[in-house]
């Protein structure tokens, strides 16, 4: 039997290929990767939350804008209404003043009760102590006043109106006192007519303790 030579046996054996060994990842690298993923998720949530907050803020701004517009419109309507009401009151006060001035011109200036009757209500309440109550009382007083002081005249110094009242501040002349009288007449208006009267009459003295006059 022939024996294999050492060379032959050596030639028959092939060297085994060297296998590459996988590099093991370090613990630090794994922690960095996990941290990166966690930060990415947190960043995404923060971005979503920020977008949601912005959306809510925009919606809130729109709601506030609408509410502000409604409030402004309501304020404008209220102002217009108040202005209209105020003007209506002022117009009524002006009419009351004209009514009383016309009435006073007839009953005192012209001493004409019948002419003044158109400005008076169906009832006339008298508070002045020199005349009896009602139409009969004022008619009789006007008749006597005309007989006693036919040249009497007056000057209107002030006209004040508030609510249903009109106040006249007058200077009466050529009446019972040599220097005239300072007169306050107060009239109440109801349904566009004179229905009630008060007065205060003060004779003007020859001299006064001040130089301001009574008017």
PDB file of C-alpha atoms in Angstrom:
ATOM      1  CA  UNK A   1       0.000   0.000   0.000  1.00  0.00           C
ATOM      2  CA  UNK A   2       1.394   3.310  -0.974  1.00  0.00           C
ATOM      3  CA  UNK A   3       1.595   5.934   1.808  1.00  0.00           C
ATOM      4  CA  UNK A   4       0.583   9.561   1.248  1.00  0.00           C
ATOM      5  CA  UNK A   5       3.386  11.953   1.328  1.00  0.00           C
ATOM      6  CA  UNK A   6       3.392  14.777   3.812  1.00  0.00           C
ATOM      7  CA  UNK A   7       3.319  17.227   0.896  1.00  0.00           C
ATOM      8  CA  UNK A   8       0.263  15.541  -0.571  1.00  0.00           C
ATOM      9  CA  UNK A   9      -1.595  15.595   2.660  1.00  0.00           C
ATOM     10  CA  UNK A  10      -0.659  19.188   3.226  1.00  0.00           C
ATOM     11  CA  UNK A  11      -1.792  20.104  -0.242  1.00  0.00           C
ATOM     12  CA  UNK A  12      -5.100  18.352   0.215  1.00  0.00           C
ATOM     13  CA  UNK A  13      -6.057  20.459   3.286  1.00  0.00           C
ATOM     14  CA  UNK A  14      -7.407  23.934   2.466  1.00  0.00           C
ATOM     15  CA  UNK A  15      -7.288  26.730   5.007  1.00  0.00           C
ATOM     16  CA  UNK A  16     -10.704  27.633   6.541  1.00  0.00           C
ATOM     17  CA  UNK A  17     -11.909  31.194   5.684  1.00  0.00           C
ATOM     18  CA  UNK A  18     -11.849  33.626   8.518  1.00  0.00           C
ATOM     19  CA  UNK A  19     -15.377  34.772   9.622  1.00  0.00           C
ATOM     20  CA  UNK A  20     -15.931  38.426  10.494  1.00  0.00           C
ATOM     21  CA  UNK A  21     -17.063  39.031  14.028  1.00  0.00           C
ATOM     22  CA  UNK A  22     -19.923  41.509  14.546  1.00  0.00           C
ATOM     23  CA  UNK A  23     -18.983  44.660  16.405  1.00  0.00           C
ATOM     24  CA  UNK A  24     -20.946  44.964  19.587  1.00  0.00           C
ATOM     25  CA  UNK A  25     -22.648  48.346  20.143  1.00  0.00           C
ATOM     26  CA  UNK A  26     -21.701  50.170  23.264  1.00  0.00           C
ATOM     27  CA  UNK A  27     -24.292  50.938  25.981  1.00  0.00           C
ATOM     28  CA  UNK A  28     -23.761  54.707  25.511  1.00  0.00           C
ATOM     29  CA  UNK A  29     -24.712  54.545  21.832  1.00  0.00           C
ATOM     30  CA  UNK A  30     -27.981  52.757  22.675  1.00  0.00           C
ATOM     31  CA  UNK A  31     -28.896  55.315  25.306  1.00  0.00           C
ATOM     32  CA  UNK A  32     -28.241  58.167  22.844  1.00  0.00           C
ATOM     33  CA  UNK A  33     -30.520  56.562  20.281  1.00  0.00           C
ATOM     34  CA  UNK A  34     -33.311  56.092  22.796  1.00  0.00           C
ATOM     35  CA  UNK A  35     -32.887  59.668  24.018  1.00  0.00           C
ATOM     36  CA  UNK A  36     -33.030  60.949  20.442  1.00  0.00           C
ATOM     37  CA  UNK A  37     -36.289  59.078  19.779  1.00  0.00           C
ATOM     38  CA  UNK A  38     -37.767  60.345  23.052  1.00  0.00           C
ATOM     39  CA  UNK A  39     -36.802  63.935  22.225  1.00  0.00           C
ATOM     40  CA  UNK A  40     -38.338  63.558  18.779  1.00  0.00           C
ATOM     41  CA  UNK A  41     -41.629  62.345  20.280  1.00  0.00           C
ATOM     42  CA  UNK A  42     -41.601  65.171  22.857  1.00  0.00           C
ATOM     43  CA  UNK A  43     -40.868  67.738  20.132  1.00  0.00           C
ATOM     44  CA  UNK A  44     -43.758  66.421  18.048  1.00  0.00           C
ATOM     45  CA  UNK A  45     -46.146  66.634  21.008  1.00  0.00           C
ATOM     46  CA  UNK A  46     -44.960  70.164  21.837  1.00  0.00           C
ATOM     47  CA  UNK A  47     -45.470  71.219  18.217  1.00  0.00           C
ATOM     48  CA  UNK A  48     -48.977  69.727  18.208  1.00  0.00           C
ATOM     49  CA  UNK A  49     -49.824  71.402  21.514  1.00  0.00           C
ATOM     50  CA  UNK A  50     -48.487  74.732  20.229  1.00  0.00           C
ATOM     51  CA  UNK A  51     -50.575  74.449  17.091  1.00  0.00           C
ATOM     52  CA  UNK A  52     -53.642  73.633  19.207  1.00  0.00           C
ATOM     53  CA  UNK A  53     -53.017  76.640  21.466  1.00  0.00           C
ATOM     54  CA  UNK A  54     -52.611  78.910  18.448  1.00  0.00           C
ATOM     55  CA  UNK A  55     -55.821  77.561  16.971  1.00  0.00           C
ATOM     56  CA  UNK A  56     -57.700  78.138  20.213  1.00  0.00           C
ATOM     57  CA  UNK A  57     -56.231  81.617  20.511  1.00  0.00           C
ATOM     58  CA  UNK A  58     -57.314  82.497  16.988  1.00  0.00           C
ATOM     59  CA  UNK A  59     -60.783  81.145  17.670  1.00  0.00           C
ATOM     60  CA  UNK A  60     -60.902  83.123  20.925  1.00  0.00           C
ATOM     61  CA  UNK A  61     -59.805  86.268  19.116  1.00  0.00           C
ATOM     62  CA  UNK A  62     -62.616  85.835  16.597  1.00  0.00           C
ATOM     63  CA  UNK A  63     -65.146  85.316  19.381  1.00  0.00           C
ATOM     64  CA  UNK A  64     -63.890  88.413  21.193  1.00  0.00           C
ATOM     65  CA  UNK A  65     -63.997  90.412  17.973  1.00  0.00           C
ATOM     66  CA  UNK A  66     -67.605  89.375  17.375  1.00  0.00           C
ATOM     67  CA  UNK A  67     -68.527  90.139  20.975  1.00  0.00           C
ATOM     68  CA  UNK A  68     -66.803  93.518  20.730  1.00  0.00           C
ATOM     69  CA  UNK A  69     -68.645  94.351  17.520  1.00  0.00           C
ATOM     70  CA  UNK A  70     -71.973  93.398  19.116  1.00  0.00           C
ATOM     71  CA  UNK A  71     -71.180  95.477  22.203  1.00  0.00           C
ATOM     72  CA  UNK A  72     -70.270  98.487  20.075  1.00  0.00           C
ATOM     73  CA  UNK A  73     -73.446  98.137  18.012  1.00  0.00           C
ATOM     74  CA  UNK A  74     -75.515  97.860  21.191  1.00  0.00           C
ATOM     75  CA  UNK A  75     -73.794 100.912  22.671  1.00  0.00           C
ATOM     76  CA  UNK A  76     -74.483 102.902  19.501  1.00  0.00           C
ATOM     77  CA  UNK A  77     -78.169 101.918  19.599  1.00  0.00           C
ATOM     78  CA  UNK A  78     -78.412 102.842  23.275  1.00  0.00           C
ATOM     79  CA  UNK A  79     -76.737 106.196  22.618  1.00  0.00           C
ATOM     80  CA  UNK A  80     -79.072 106.959  19.710  1.00  0.00           C
ATOM     81  CA  UNK A  81     -82.077 106.031  21.834  1.00  0.00           C
ATOM     82  CA  UNK A  82     -80.882 108.138  24.772  1.00  0.00           C
ATOM     83  CA  UNK A  83     -80.158 111.078  22.463  1.00  0.00           C
ATOM     84  CA  UNK A  84     -83.609 110.796  20.902  1.00  0.00           C
ATOM     85  CA  UNK A  85     -85.261 110.622  24.313  1.00  0.00           C
ATOM     86  CA  UNK A  86     -83.243 113.566  25.588  1.00  0.00           C
ATOM     87  CA  UNK A  87     -84.175 115.624  22.549  1.00  0.00           C
ATOM     88  CA  UNK A  88     -87.818 114.679  23.035  1.00  0.00           C
ATOM     89  CA  UNK A  89     -87.682 115.891  26.643  1.00  0.00           C
ATOM     90  CA  UNK A  90     -85.997 119.142  25.610  1.00  0.00           C
ATOM     91  CA  UNK A  91     -88.626 119.709  22.918  1.00  0.00           C
ATOM     92  CA  UNK A  92     -91.403 119.163  25.456  1.00  0.00           C
ATOM     93  CA  UNK A  93     -89.822 121.594  27.923  1.00  0.00           C
ATOM     94  CA  UNK A  94     -89.531 124.210  25.170  1.00  0.00           C
ATOM     95  CA  UNK A  95     -93.233 123.747  24.316  1.00  0.00           C
ATOM     96  CA  UNK A  96     -94.156 124.106  27.990  1.00  0.00           C
ATOM     97  CA  UNK A  97     -92.222 127.374  28.190  1.00  0.00           C
ATOM     98  CA  UNK A  98     -93.954 128.786  25.120  1.00  0.00           C
ATOM     99  CA  UNK A  99     -97.342 127.710  26.480  1.00  0.00           C
ATOM    100  CA  UNK A 100     -96.819 129.489  29.796  1.00  0.00           C
ATOM    101  CA  UNK A 101     -95.426 132.638  28.169  1.00  0.00           C
ATOM    102  CA  UNK A 102     -98.429 132.834  25.848  1.00  0.00           C
ATOM    103  CA  UNK A 103    -100.814 132.205  28.756  1.00  0.00           C
ATOM    104  CA  UNK A 104     -99.102 134.836  30.941  1.00  0.00           C
ATOM    105  CA  UNK A 105     -99.183 137.421  28.159  1.00  0.00           C
ATOM    106  CA  UNK A 106    -102.938 137.019  27.861  1.00  0.00           C
ATOM    107  CA  UNK A 107    -103.904 136.794  31.520  1.00  0.00           C
ATOM    108  CA  UNK A 108    -101.457 139.346  33.002  1.00  0.00           C
ATOM    109  CA  UNK A 109    -100.150 141.347  30.049  1.00  0.00           C
ATOM    110  CA  UNK A 110    -103.520 141.876  28.322  1.00  0.00           C
ATOM    111  CA  UNK A 111    -105.589 141.062  31.443  1.00  0.00           C
ATOM    112  CA  UNK A 112    -107.858 138.968  29.266  1.00  0.00           C
ATOM    113  CA  UNK A 113    -109.200 135.877  31.018  1.00  0.00           C
ATOM    114  CA  UNK A 114    -111.264 134.727  28.043  1.00  0.00           C
ATOM    115  CA  UNK A 115    -108.237 135.009  25.772  1.00  0.00           C
ATOM    116  CA  UNK A 116    -106.149 133.025  28.287  1.00  0.00           C
ATOM    117  CA  UNK A 117    -108.800 130.311  28.652  1.00  0.00           C
ATOM    118  CA  UNK A 118    -107.518 128.442  25.565  1.00  0.00           C
ATOM    119  CA  UNK A 119    -104.242 127.711  27.389  1.00  0.00           C
ATOM    120  CA  UNK A 120    -105.892 126.413  30.576  1.00  0.00           C
ATOM    121  CA  UNK A 121    -107.068 122.952  31.511  1.00  0.00           C
ATOM    122  CA  UNK A 122    -110.606 122.034  32.428  1.00  0.00           C
ATOM    123  CA  UNK A 123    -109.600 122.489  36.071  1.00  0.00           C
ATOM    124  CA  UNK A 124    -107.374 125.229  37.461  1.00  0.00           C
ATOM    125  CA  UNK A 125    -106.002 124.821  40.976  1.00  0.00           C
ATOM    126  CA  UNK A 126    -105.028 128.071  42.688  1.00  0.00           C
ATOM    127  CA  UNK A 127    -102.488 128.353  45.548  1.00  0.00           C
ATOM    128  CA  UNK A 128    -102.117 132.154  45.580  1.00  0.00           C
ATOM    129  CA  UNK A 129    -104.000 133.531  48.643  1.00  0.00           C
ATOM    130  CA  UNK A 130    -105.504 136.525  46.805  1.00  0.00           C
ATOM    131  CA  UNK A 131    -107.796 134.496  44.473  1.00  0.00           C
ATOM    132  CA  UNK A 132    -110.352 131.779  45.009  1.00  0.00           C
ATOM    133  CA  UNK A 133    -109.878 128.353  43.469  1.00  0.00           C
ATOM    134  CA  UNK A 134    -110.836 127.351  39.945  1.00  0.00           C
ATOM    135  CA  UNK A 135    -111.701 129.257  36.797  1.00  0.00           C
ATOM    136  CA  UNK A 136    -114.260 131.450  38.486  1.00  0.00           C
ATOM    137  CA  UNK A 137    -111.694 132.638  41.023  1.00  0.00           C
ATOM    138  CA  UNK A 138    -108.984 133.563  38.488  1.00  0.00           C
ATOM    139  CA  UNK A 139    -111.529 135.223  36.179  1.00  0.00           C
ATOM    140  CA  UNK A 140    -112.772 137.443  39.003  1.00  0.00           C
ATOM    141  CA  UNK A 141    -109.231 138.290  40.111  1.00  0.00           C
ATOM    142  CA  UNK A 142    -108.238 139.331  36.556  1.00  0.00           C
ATOM    143  CA  UNK A 143    -111.301 141.608  36.340  1.00  0.00           C
ATOM    144  CA  UNK A 144    -110.418 143.377  39.608  1.00  0.00           C
ATOM    145  CA  UNK A 145    -106.706 143.599  38.751  1.00  0.00           C
ATOM    146  CA  UNK A 146    -107.470 145.259  35.427  1.00  0.00           C
ATOM    147  CA  UNK A 147    -109.708 147.816  37.118  1.00  0.00           C
ATOM    148  CA  UNK A 148    -107.145 148.617  39.804  1.00  0.00           C
ATOM    149  CA  UNK A 149    -103.965 148.660  37.672  1.00  0.00           C
ATOM    150  CA  UNK A 150    -104.816 149.161  33.982  1.00  0.00           C
ATOM    151  CA  UNK A 151    -101.231 150.320  33.201  1.00  0.00           C
ATOM    152  CA  UNK A 152     -99.554 147.352  34.846  1.00  0.00           C
ATOM    153  CA  UNK A 153     -96.835 145.708  32.790  1.00  0.00           C
ATOM    154  CA  UNK A 154     -94.050 143.212  33.373  1.00  0.00           C
ATOM    155  CA  UNK A 155     -90.640 142.069  32.101  1.00  0.00           C
ATOM    156  CA  UNK A 156     -89.685 138.402  32.022  1.00  0.00           C
ATOM    157  CA  UNK A 157     -86.246 137.938  33.560  1.00  0.00           C
ATOM    158  CA  UNK A 158     -85.968 134.145  33.668  1.00  0.00           C
ATOM    159  CA  UNK A 159     -87.909 131.136  32.356  1.00  0.00           C
ATOM    160  CA  UNK A 160     -87.123 127.759  33.908  1.00  0.00           C
ATOM    161  CA  UNK A 161     -88.754 124.463  32.971  1.00  0.00           C
ATOM    162  CA  UNK A 162     -88.336 121.096  34.639  1.00  0.00           C
ATOM    163  CA  UNK A 163     -90.631 118.100  34.371  1.00  0.00           C
ATOM    164  CA  UNK A 164     -94.208 119.403  34.244  1.00  0.00           C
ATOM    165  CA  UNK A 165     -93.370 122.746  35.889  1.00  0.00           C
ATOM    166  CA  UNK A 166     -92.520 126.143  34.395  1.00  0.00           C
ATOM    167  CA  UNK A 167     -91.160 128.968  36.552  1.00  0.00           C
ATOM    168  CA  UNK A 168     -91.234 132.644  35.571  1.00  0.00           C
ATOM    169  CA  UNK A 169     -89.121 135.267  37.327  1.00  0.00           C
ATOM    170  CA  UNK A 170     -90.591 138.687  36.502  1.00  0.00           C
ATOM    171  CA  UNK A 171     -90.358 142.369  37.227  1.00  0.00           C
ATOM    172  CA  UNK A 172     -93.849 143.756  37.724  1.00  0.00           C
ATOM    173  CA  UNK A 173     -94.282 147.500  37.154  1.00  0.00           C
ATOM    174  CA  UNK A 174     -97.056 150.103  37.526  1.00  0.00           C
ATOM    175  CA  UNK A 175     -98.773 147.978  40.126  1.00  0.00           C
ATOM    176  CA  UNK A 176     -99.476 148.443  43.833  1.00  0.00           C
ATOM    177  CA  UNK A 177     -95.846 149.205  44.776  1.00  0.00           C
ATOM    178  CA  UNK A 178     -93.993 152.347  43.620  1.00  0.00           C
ATOM    179  CA  UNK A 179     -90.797 150.486  42.671  1.00  0.00           C
ATOM    180  CA  UNK A 180     -92.539 147.408  41.352  1.00  0.00           C
ATOM    181  CA  UNK A 181     -92.350 143.788  42.458  1.00  0.00           C
ATOM    182  CA  UNK A 182     -90.085 140.815  42.067  1.00  0.00           C
ATOM    183  CA  UNK A 183     -92.458 138.007  41.137  1.00  0.00           C
ATOM    184  CA  UNK A 184     -91.985 134.244  40.977  1.00  0.00           C
ATOM    185  CA  UNK A 185     -94.872 132.474  39.227  1.00  0.00           C
ATOM    186  CA  UNK A 186     -94.918 128.670  39.068  1.00  0.00           C
ATOM    187  CA  UNK A 187     -97.245 126.783  36.729  1.00  0.00           C
ATOM    188  CA  UNK A 188     -97.914 123.075  36.337  1.00  0.00           C
ATOM    189  CA  UNK A 189     -98.647 121.685  32.883  1.00  0.00           C
ATOM    190  CA  UNK A 190    -100.830 118.678  32.164  1.00  0.00           C
ATOM    191  CA  UNK A 191    -101.704 117.443  28.671  1.00  0.00           C
ATOM    192  CA  UNK A 192    -100.458 120.672  27.132  1.00  0.00           C
ATOM    193  CA  UNK A 193    -102.552 122.924  29.383  1.00  0.00           C
ATOM    194  CA  UNK A 194    -101.920 125.105  32.454  1.00  0.00           C
ATOM    195  CA  UNK A 195    -103.691 123.466  35.416  1.00  0.00           C
ATOM    196  CA  UNK A 196    -102.065 124.760  38.613  1.00  0.00           C
ATOM    197  CA  UNK A 197    -100.449 127.968  39.947  1.00  0.00           C
ATOM    198  CA  UNK A 198     -98.236 129.154  42.829  1.00  0.00           C
ATOM    199  CA  UNK A 199     -96.549 132.535  43.267  1.00  0.00           C
ATOM    200  CA  UNK A 200     -94.245 134.549  45.500  1.00  0.00           C
ATOM    201  CA  UNK A 201     -94.395 138.360  45.277  1.00  0.00           C
ATOM    202  CA  UNK A 202     -91.829 140.661  46.904  1.00  0.00           C
ATOM    203  CA  UNK A 203     -92.068 144.449  46.703  1.00  0.00           C
ATOM    204  CA  UNK A 204     -88.887 146.130  45.501  1.00  0.00           C
ATOM    205  CA  UNK A 205     -87.606 148.493  48.213  1.00  0.00           C
ATOM    206  CA  UNK A 206     -86.319 152.005  47.608  1.00  0.00           C
ATOM    207  CA  UNK A 207     -82.800 150.935  48.545  1.00  0.00           C
ATOM    208  CA  UNK A 208     -80.942 147.667  49.099  1.00  0.00           C
ATOM    209  CA  UNK A 209     -77.938 146.557  51.110  1.00  0.00           C
ATOM    210  CA  UNK A 210     -76.206 145.375  47.915  1.00  0.00           C
ATOM    211  CA  UNK A 211     -75.919 146.563  44.350  1.00  0.00           C
ATOM    212  CA  UNK A 212     -76.890 143.265  42.679  1.00  0.00           C
ATOM    213  CA  UNK A 213     -80.585 144.130  42.148  1.00  0.00           C
ATOM    214  CA  UNK A 214     -83.371 141.617  42.733  1.00  0.00           C
ATOM    215  CA  UNK A 215     -83.050 140.185  39.240  1.00  0.00           C
TER     216      UNK A 215
END
